[in-house]
Every structure is written in structure tokens, then in C-alpha cells.
XYZ file of C-alpha atoms in Angstrom:
258
model
C -132.010 41.326 -10.346
C -129.782 38.227 -10.523
C -129.632 37.577 -6.778
C -129.364 33.834 -7.414
C -127.361 33.771 -10.633
C -125.959 30.285 -11.335
C -127.322 28.918 -8.040
C -128.904 25.453 -7.896
C -132.017 25.686 -5.768
C -134.305 22.870 -4.535
C -137.782 23.879 -3.361
C -139.477 21.002 -1.518
C -143.217 21.328 -1.774
C -142.814 23.821 -4.570
C -145.574 22.938 -7.018
C -148.213 25.271 -5.511
C -148.793 28.085 -3.034
C -145.845 29.684 -1.304
C -143.480 27.096 -2.710
C -144.495 27.801 -6.295
C -144.137 31.540 -5.695
C -140.555 30.879 -4.379
C -139.751 28.822 -7.488
C -140.873 31.636 -9.778
C -138.928 34.227 -7.834
C -135.757 32.078 -7.783
C -135.937 31.494 -11.532
C -136.451 35.213 -12.088
C -133.338 35.863 -10.077
C -131.212 33.560 -12.238
C -131.358 30.186 -10.399
C -131.689 26.721 -11.793
C -134.515 25.277 -9.780
C -135.794 21.873 -8.903
C -139.361 21.458 -7.606
C -140.672 18.536 -5.633
C -144.266 17.527 -5.046
C -146.487 14.482 -4.701
C -148.614 15.239 -7.682
C -146.958 15.229 -11.081
C -149.449 17.366 -13.005
C -149.044 20.711 -11.128
C -145.315 20.225 -10.837
C -144.824 19.626 -14.557
C -147.198 22.459 -15.403
C -145.107 24.841 -13.314
C -141.879 23.707 -14.972
C -143.509 24.130 -18.426
C -144.617 27.640 -17.499
C -141.055 28.579 -16.501
C -139.527 26.964 -19.579
C -141.860 28.993 -21.823
C -140.181 32.163 -20.580
C -136.614 30.794 -20.660
C -136.420 29.566 -17.067
C -134.399 26.548 -16.038
C -136.416 24.169 -13.842
C -137.012 20.455 -13.321
C -139.730 18.546 -11.465
C -138.875 15.748 -9.067
C -141.822 13.637 -7.863
C -141.469 12.930 -4.171
C -143.811 12.056 -1.331
C -142.121 13.897 1.557
C -144.045 11.801 4.125
C -141.275 9.286 3.338
C -137.900 10.506 4.659
C -136.071 8.393 2.087
C -137.841 10.198 -0.725
C -136.986 13.520 0.867
C -133.269 12.503 0.837
C -133.575 11.050 -2.643
C -134.942 14.364 -4.027
C -131.649 16.009 -3.042
C -129.638 13.223 -4.604
C -131.629 13.588 -7.858
C -130.886 17.350 -8.002
C -127.188 16.746 -7.323
C -127.195 14.097 -10.022
C -128.795 16.454 -12.533
C -126.912 19.694 -11.750
C -123.768 18.375 -10.036
C -124.444 20.159 -6.752
C -127.068 21.902 -4.584
C -126.487 25.472 -3.396
C -129.802 26.325 -1.773
C -132.642 24.351 -0.174
C -136.139 25.619 0.733
C -138.395 23.398 2.824
C -141.821 24.719 2.056
C -144.049 21.668 2.152
C -146.532 21.658 5.015
C -149.449 19.667 6.390
C -152.133 21.776 8.127
C -154.894 19.219 8.818
C -156.676 19.941 12.096
C -156.438 18.327 15.456
C -156.664 19.333 19.112
C -154.853 17.889 22.133
C -157.943 15.817 22.920
C -158.848 14.452 19.497
C -155.537 14.052 17.657
C -154.846 10.384 16.879
C -151.337 8.887 16.910
C -151.720 8.484 13.122
C -152.495 12.210 12.590
C -149.634 13.219 14.891
C -147.254 11.007 12.952
C -148.365 12.547 9.639
C -147.585 16.004 10.923
C -144.180 14.956 12.219
C -143.392 13.243 8.897
C -144.206 16.207 6.694
C -143.501 19.210 8.885
C -140.354 18.014 10.759
C -138.917 14.785 9.548
C -138.849 15.639 5.830
C -137.038 18.973 6.415
C -134.571 17.234 8.711
C -133.507 14.619 6.188
C -133.634 16.952 3.159
C -131.291 19.260 5.116
C -129.092 16.339 6.079
C -128.659 15.403 2.363
C -128.213 18.988 1.136
C -125.811 20.097 3.854
C -123.725 16.857 3.312
C -123.294 17.879 -0.347
C -122.286 21.431 0.621
C -119.834 20.308 3.307
C -118.483 17.539 1.117
C -117.592 20.071 -1.562
C -116.291 22.591 0.937
C -118.748 25.114 -0.542
C -121.058 27.623 1.159
C -124.804 27.175 0.922
C -128.102 28.359 2.297
C -131.275 26.772 3.631
C -134.605 28.441 4.403
C -137.338 26.618 6.300
C -140.868 27.836 5.945
C -142.376 27.529 9.387
C -145.398 29.284 10.926
C -146.232 32.012 13.368
C -148.450 29.427 15.024
C -145.336 27.684 16.274
C -145.361 30.265 19.096
C -148.578 28.642 20.416
C -151.284 28.676 17.768
C -154.940 27.812 17.912
C -156.286 24.847 19.859
C -157.190 23.048 16.639
C -153.586 23.076 15.394
C -151.962 20.992 18.197
C -150.043 18.433 16.081
C -149.122 21.115 13.533
C -147.743 23.363 16.252
C -145.796 20.508 17.886
C -144.065 19.645 14.585
C -143.386 23.203 13.460
C -142.075 24.236 16.859
C -139.611 21.349 16.466
C -138.585 22.756 13.127
C -137.680 26.037 14.806
C -135.339 24.260 17.182
C -133.876 22.212 14.320
C -133.230 25.351 12.277
C -131.222 26.972 15.049
C -129.416 23.741 15.955
C -128.341 23.087 12.405
C -127.338 26.713 11.808
C -125.103 26.593 14.895
C -123.580 23.247 13.921
C -122.647 24.344 10.361
C -121.782 28.009 10.740
C -118.082 27.351 10.255
C -118.909 25.374 7.135
C -120.417 28.629 5.809
C -123.837 27.006 5.490
C -126.378 29.500 6.571
C -129.743 28.213 7.772
C -132.749 30.433 8.610
C -136.493 30.093 9.097
C -139.538 32.180 8.285
C -142.601 32.094 10.556
C -145.341 33.041 8.085
C -148.747 34.163 9.218
C -152.170 33.604 7.575
C -151.433 33.442 3.820
C -153.645 33.339 0.747
C -152.830 30.049 -1.019
C -154.671 27.294 -2.837
C -153.992 25.009 0.099
C -155.413 27.478 2.598
C -158.545 27.873 0.480
C -159.096 24.097 0.559
C -158.384 23.991 4.294
C -160.832 26.803 5.143
C -163.581 25.131 3.112
C -162.948 21.572 4.375
C -162.471 22.281 8.094
C -164.282 25.626 8.734
C -167.195 25.645 6.306
C -165.897 28.818 4.617
C -167.543 30.247 1.535
C -165.885 31.567 -1.568
C -165.553 35.057 0.010
C -163.542 33.914 3.057
C -160.479 35.834 1.853
C -162.362 39.113 1.781
C -163.919 38.486 5.177
C -160.579 37.575 6.736
C -158.784 40.528 5.168
C -161.327 42.942 6.668
C -160.363 41.730 10.171
C -156.585 41.953 9.713
C -154.424 44.988 10.556
C -153.035 45.461 7.027
C -156.349 44.746 5.343
C -155.030 41.671 3.469
C -153.708 38.190 4.038
C -150.050 37.322 3.516
C -149.185 37.170 -0.171
C -147.020 34.333 -1.545
C -145.099 36.532 -3.968
C -144.100 38.924 -1.140
C -142.942 36.041 0.979
C -141.035 34.584 -2.028
C -139.054 37.773 -2.514
C -137.885 37.689 1.113
C -136.948 33.979 0.821
C -134.851 34.747 -2.223
C -133.048 37.440 -0.247
C -132.314 34.963 2.584
C -131.019 32.418 0.050
C -128.797 35.021 -1.628
C -125.397 36.366 -0.698
C -127.041 39.773 -0.040
C -128.309 38.446 3.319
C -124.681 38.404 4.392
C -123.799 36.469 7.530
C -127.296 35.978 8.857
C -127.813 32.449 10.119
C -129.919 30.759 12.859
C -132.569 33.506 12.570
C -136.247 32.563 12.711
C -138.137 35.624 11.500
C -141.819 36.332 12.108
C -143.459 37.280 8.833
C -146.862 38.312 10.177
C -149.002 41.332 10.954
C -149.815 40.318 14.500
C -147.120 41.201 17.101
C -146.078 38.422 19.451
C -146.749 39.523 22.989
C -148.766 42.584 21.966
C -152.126 42.972 23.740
C -155.122 45.248 23.168
């Protein structure tokens, strides 16, 4: 316990799903956490939940489709806590589109949320770390679909594949600043957002999780709390010198064939 004692952690897109699980895990490990999200109600509810058990957290309303708001979220955290030690980019847009039916508007939405927002949040956070001459860590939540993905995820894959390249580029650029930057390619995960996506785009019923789990090698979908524990490890000093790694967190093996 205490892997993040006295660390200031910003979790972008942290008011629900994997992001909220990361927030809870970071607070449990001793961090002061800031949470961003578009909707005030779930963000403030999460902060209140944590405060009720003695956790230190604040909510920052930000629409990450706007790069200036992504940068401003970092500035607000630095203004409140005096610094930022760790950044997690967990916000993600998963609306569907193929190569043939994706509009320029949909493509731009994916780039804005899945690539541009992490870029400029990292820019602001790393600038604070470098400016103070202090080490720091960043974890980008990416996707195993960035290796190729399904046909209906074309703009999502394009943006997230870009985030893989950005993760490695930034890690290389700032390794001598002792800023470690890593990524996590998560697979199919059980979240509120995925529930809404399955029902909106695929006509899924309330039992879609059970049906999906029965087809998966481990008999279950990815679990946000398990992902959160690994993210906390990557944020912490216990992950040592690891930087520039993009780790597949999935139960399907890339390149494996039956």
C-alpha cells in the first residue's frame, strides 16, 4: 500500500469506467487526485464518494474535445496542488465508423478526443515536470484495436494508433528528464461506456456481458479495477526505469492463429 503516497495525479476522463477505477486505486495508494470530465454530476459524485472515506480528490470540468481545455485542466491542477506528478489519459471516444462511411466530422472527433487531447495534456504536464526539474510519469490508456481492429472502428484505430507513436516519441524525448511515459493497450472491457456502445451500435441486450464472456478465453471481460491496479504500478516508482513501453492488456494474443 502507499505506492503513490504524496503524489499529485490527474486522470483525464476519470469520472466513470476505467478512469474512475484508476482514480479510486490512486487515492487508495495515497495520491491526491484530480478528475476531469464533461459532465459535472458523475465527477462530483466520485469526488464526494472518495471524500467520505478520507480521500483527497477534486473535480475539474473539461471538454477534452477542446485542446485548450485539456491544457487548462493541467494548469488548474498545478494551481490547486502546486505541481503535477502523474498524468493518466483515459478519455476515449468509441463511436463507430468504417473506411467507407466515416465522415470528416466523425474522424475529427476521434482525433480530438483520442489523440489531440492526450498530446496537449502531456505537453502541459511534462512542461511542469521539466520546469521543476522533477521526475514524473504518464500512462496513456490506448487499445488493443490499435494493432488493426474491427472494420467498424476505422477512425478510432487511426487515432489510437497515433497515440502509440506519440507515447514512444514523448518517452524517448524526455527520458533524460526522468519523465517516464508508457501506454496500455486494453482489450474488451466491462464499463458503463461499453454497455451504452453495445446497445446503441450493436443492438445488444442486457445480457451481452454474459454472452461475450462465454466466448472469451478467460471467461470474462477485462475488469476496470484490475486495469487500475496495473496503471497505479506504472505510475509508481516501483515500475522502475520502464518507459516507452506499450503493453497489451488483453486475452487474445497478437499474431496467434487457431
